[in-house]
Amino acid sequence: MDQYFSKTLEKGLTLLNLFDQDQTRLSIPEMSKSTDMNKASIYR
């Protein structure tokens, strides 16, 4: 794994990619279901 690769940044970008012009709001449970990330990680 690249030593400069940030898992935190990757998770944040994954969450941002859930949104678009039509999908402007998502709840934490919806984001969790769409990404398989746990709710606590999404909240942070």
mmCIF file with all atom_site columns, N, CA and C in Angstrom, residues 1 6-8 11 16-17 19-20 22 24-25 27 33 35 37 44:
data_model
loop_
_atom_site.group_PDB
_atom_site.id
_atom_site.type_symbol
_atom_site.label_atom_id
_atom_site.label_alt_id
_atom_site.label_comp_id
_atom_site.label_asym_id
_atom_site.label_entity_id
_atom_site.label_seq_id
_atom_site.pdbx_PDB_ins_code
_atom_site.Cartn_x
_atom_site.Cartn_y
_atom_site.Cartn_z
_atom_site.occupancy
_atom_site.B_iso_or_equiv
_atom_site.pdbx_formal_charge
_atom_site.auth_seq_id
_atom_site.auth_comp_id
_atom_site.auth_asym_id
_atom_site.auth_atom_id
_atom_site.pdbx_PDB_model_num
ATOM 1  N N  . MET A 1 1  ? 0.837   -1.176 0.000  1.00 0.00 ? 1  MET A N  1
ATOM 2  C CA . MET A 1 1  ? 0.000   0.000  0.000  1.00 0.00 ? 1  MET A CA 1
ATOM 3  C C  . MET A 1 1  ? 0.886   1.245  0.000  1.00 0.00 ? 1  MET A C  1
ATOM 4  N N  . SER A 1 6  ? -4.329  7.876  2.032  1.00 0.00 ? 6  SER A N  1
ATOM 5  C CA . SER A 1 6  ? -5.099  8.165  3.244  1.00 0.00 ? 6  SER A CA 1
ATOM 6  C C  . SER A 1 6  ? -6.442  7.451  3.205  1.00 0.00 ? 6  SER A C  1
ATOM 7  N N  . LYS A 1 7  ? -6.639  6.519  4.117  1.00 0.00 ? 7  LYS A N  1
ATOM 8  C CA . LYS A 1 7  ? -7.925  5.817  4.207  1.00 0.00 ? 7  LYS A CA 1
ATOM 9  C C  . LYS A 1 7  ? -9.034  6.786  4.606  1.00 0.00 ? 7  LYS A C  1
ATOM 10 N N  . THR A 1 8  ? -8.701  7.765  5.440  1.00 0.00 ? 8  THR A N  1
ATOM 11 C CA . THR A 1 8  ? -9.696  8.748  5.858  1.00 0.00 ? 8  THR A CA 1
ATOM 12 C C  . THR A 1 8  ? -10.194 9.544  4.662  1.00 0.00 ? 8  THR A C  1
ATOM 13 N N  . LYS A 1 11 ? -12.459 7.370  2.497  1.00 0.00 ? 11 LYS A N  1
ATOM 14 C CA . LYS A 1 11 ? -13.808 7.233  3.056  1.00 0.00 ? 11 LYS A CA 1
ATOM 15 C C  . LYS A 1 11 ? -14.626 8.499  2.829  1.00 0.00 ? 11 LYS A C  1
ATOM 16 N N  . LEU A 1 16 ? -18.888 11.514 -0.243 1.00 0.00 ? 16 LEU A N  1
ATOM 17 C CA . LEU A 1 16 ? -19.248 12.637 -1.113 1.00 0.00 ? 16 LEU A CA 1
ATOM 18 C C  . LEU A 1 16 ? -19.798 12.167 -2.453 1.00 0.00 ? 16 LEU A C  1
ATOM 19 N N  . ASN A 1 17 ? -19.284 11.055 -2.935 1.00 0.00 ? 17 ASN A N  1
ATOM 20 C CA . ASN A 1 17 ? -19.741 10.521 -4.221 1.00 0.00 ? 17 ASN A CA 1
ATOM 21 C C  . ASN A 1 17 ? -21.169 9.992  -4.170 1.00 0.00 ? 17 ASN A C  1
ATOM 22 N N  . PHE A 1 19 ? -23.616 11.781 -3.273 1.00 0.00 ? 19 PHE A N  1
ATOM 23 C CA . PHE A 1 19 ? -24.474 12.934 -3.534 1.00 0.00 ? 19 PHE A CA 1
ATOM 24 C C  . PHE A 1 19 ? -24.354 13.401 -4.978 1.00 0.00 ? 19 PHE A C  1
ATOM 25 N N  . ASP A 1 20 ? -25.461 13.892 -5.514 1.00 0.00 ? 20 ASP A N  1
ATOM 26 C CA . ASP A 1 20 ? -25.490 14.514 -6.833 1.00 0.00 ? 20 ASP A CA 1
ATOM 27 C C  . ASP A 1 20 ? -26.638 15.512 -6.865 1.00 0.00 ? 20 ASP A C  1
ATOM 28 N N  . ASP A 1 22 ? -29.634 15.243 -7.885 1.00 0.00 ? 22 ASP A N  1
ATOM 29 C CA . ASP A 1 22 ? -30.912 14.659 -7.484 1.00 0.00 ? 22 ASP A CA 1
ATOM 30 C C  . ASP A 1 22 ? -30.906 14.161 -6.042 1.00 0.00 ? 22 ASP A C  1
ATOM 31 N N  . THR A 1 24 ? -29.523 15.140 -2.724 1.00 0.00 ? 24 THR A N  1
ATOM 32 C CA . THR A 1 24 ? -28.823 16.182 -1.972 1.00 0.00 ? 24 THR A CA 1
ATOM 33 C C  . THR A 1 24 ? -28.807 15.942 -0.468 1.00 0.00 ? 24 THR A C  1
ATOM 34 N N  . ARG A 1 25 ? -29.618 14.992 -0.006 1.00 0.00 ? 25 ARG A N  1
ATOM 35 C CA . ARG A 1 25 ? -29.669 14.674 1.429  1.00 0.00 ? 25 ARG A CA 1
ATOM 36 C C  . ARG A 1 25 ? -29.706 13.170 1.624  1.00 0.00 ? 25 ARG A C  1
ATOM 37 N N  . SER A 1 27 ? -29.435 10.329 5.121  1.00 0.00 ? 27 SER A N  1
ATOM 38 C CA . SER A 1 27 ? -29.249 10.121 6.556  1.00 0.00 ? 27 SER A CA 1
ATOM 39 C C  . SER A 1 27 ? -28.013 9.247  6.771  1.00 0.00 ? 27 SER A C  1
ATOM 40 N N  . LYS A 1 33 ? -25.744 2.089  4.751  1.00 0.00 ? 33 LYS A N  1
ATOM 41 C CA . LYS A 1 33 ? -26.243 0.999  3.911  1.00 0.00 ? 33 LYS A CA 1
ATOM 42 C C  . LYS A 1 33 ? -25.619 1.040  2.514  1.00 0.00 ? 33 LYS A C  1
ATOM 43 N N  . THR A 1 35 ? -22.674 2.250  1.633  1.00 0.00 ? 35 THR A N  1
ATOM 44 C CA . THR A 1 35 ? -21.214 2.123  1.598  1.00 0.00 ? 35 THR A CA 1
ATOM 45 C C  . THR A 1 35 ? -20.660 0.961  2.404  1.00 0.00 ? 35 THR A C  1
ATOM 46 N N  . MET A 1 37 ? -20.080 1.107  5.428  1.00 0.00 ? 37 MET A N  1
ATOM 47 C CA . MET A 1 37 ? -19.314 1.696  6.536  1.00 0.00 ? 37 MET A CA 1
ATOM 48 C C  . MET A 1 37 ? -20.227 1.719  7.757  1.00 0.00 ? 37 MET A C  1
ATOM 49 N N  . ARG A 1 44 ? -18.279 10.516 12.305 1.00 0.00 ? 44 ARG A N  1
ATOM 50 C CA . ARG A 1 44 ? -17.012 11.224 12.568 1.00 0.00 ? 44 ARG A CA 1
ATOM 51 C C  . ARG A 1 44 ? -16.569 11.922 11.327 1.00 0.00 ? 44 ARG A C  1
#
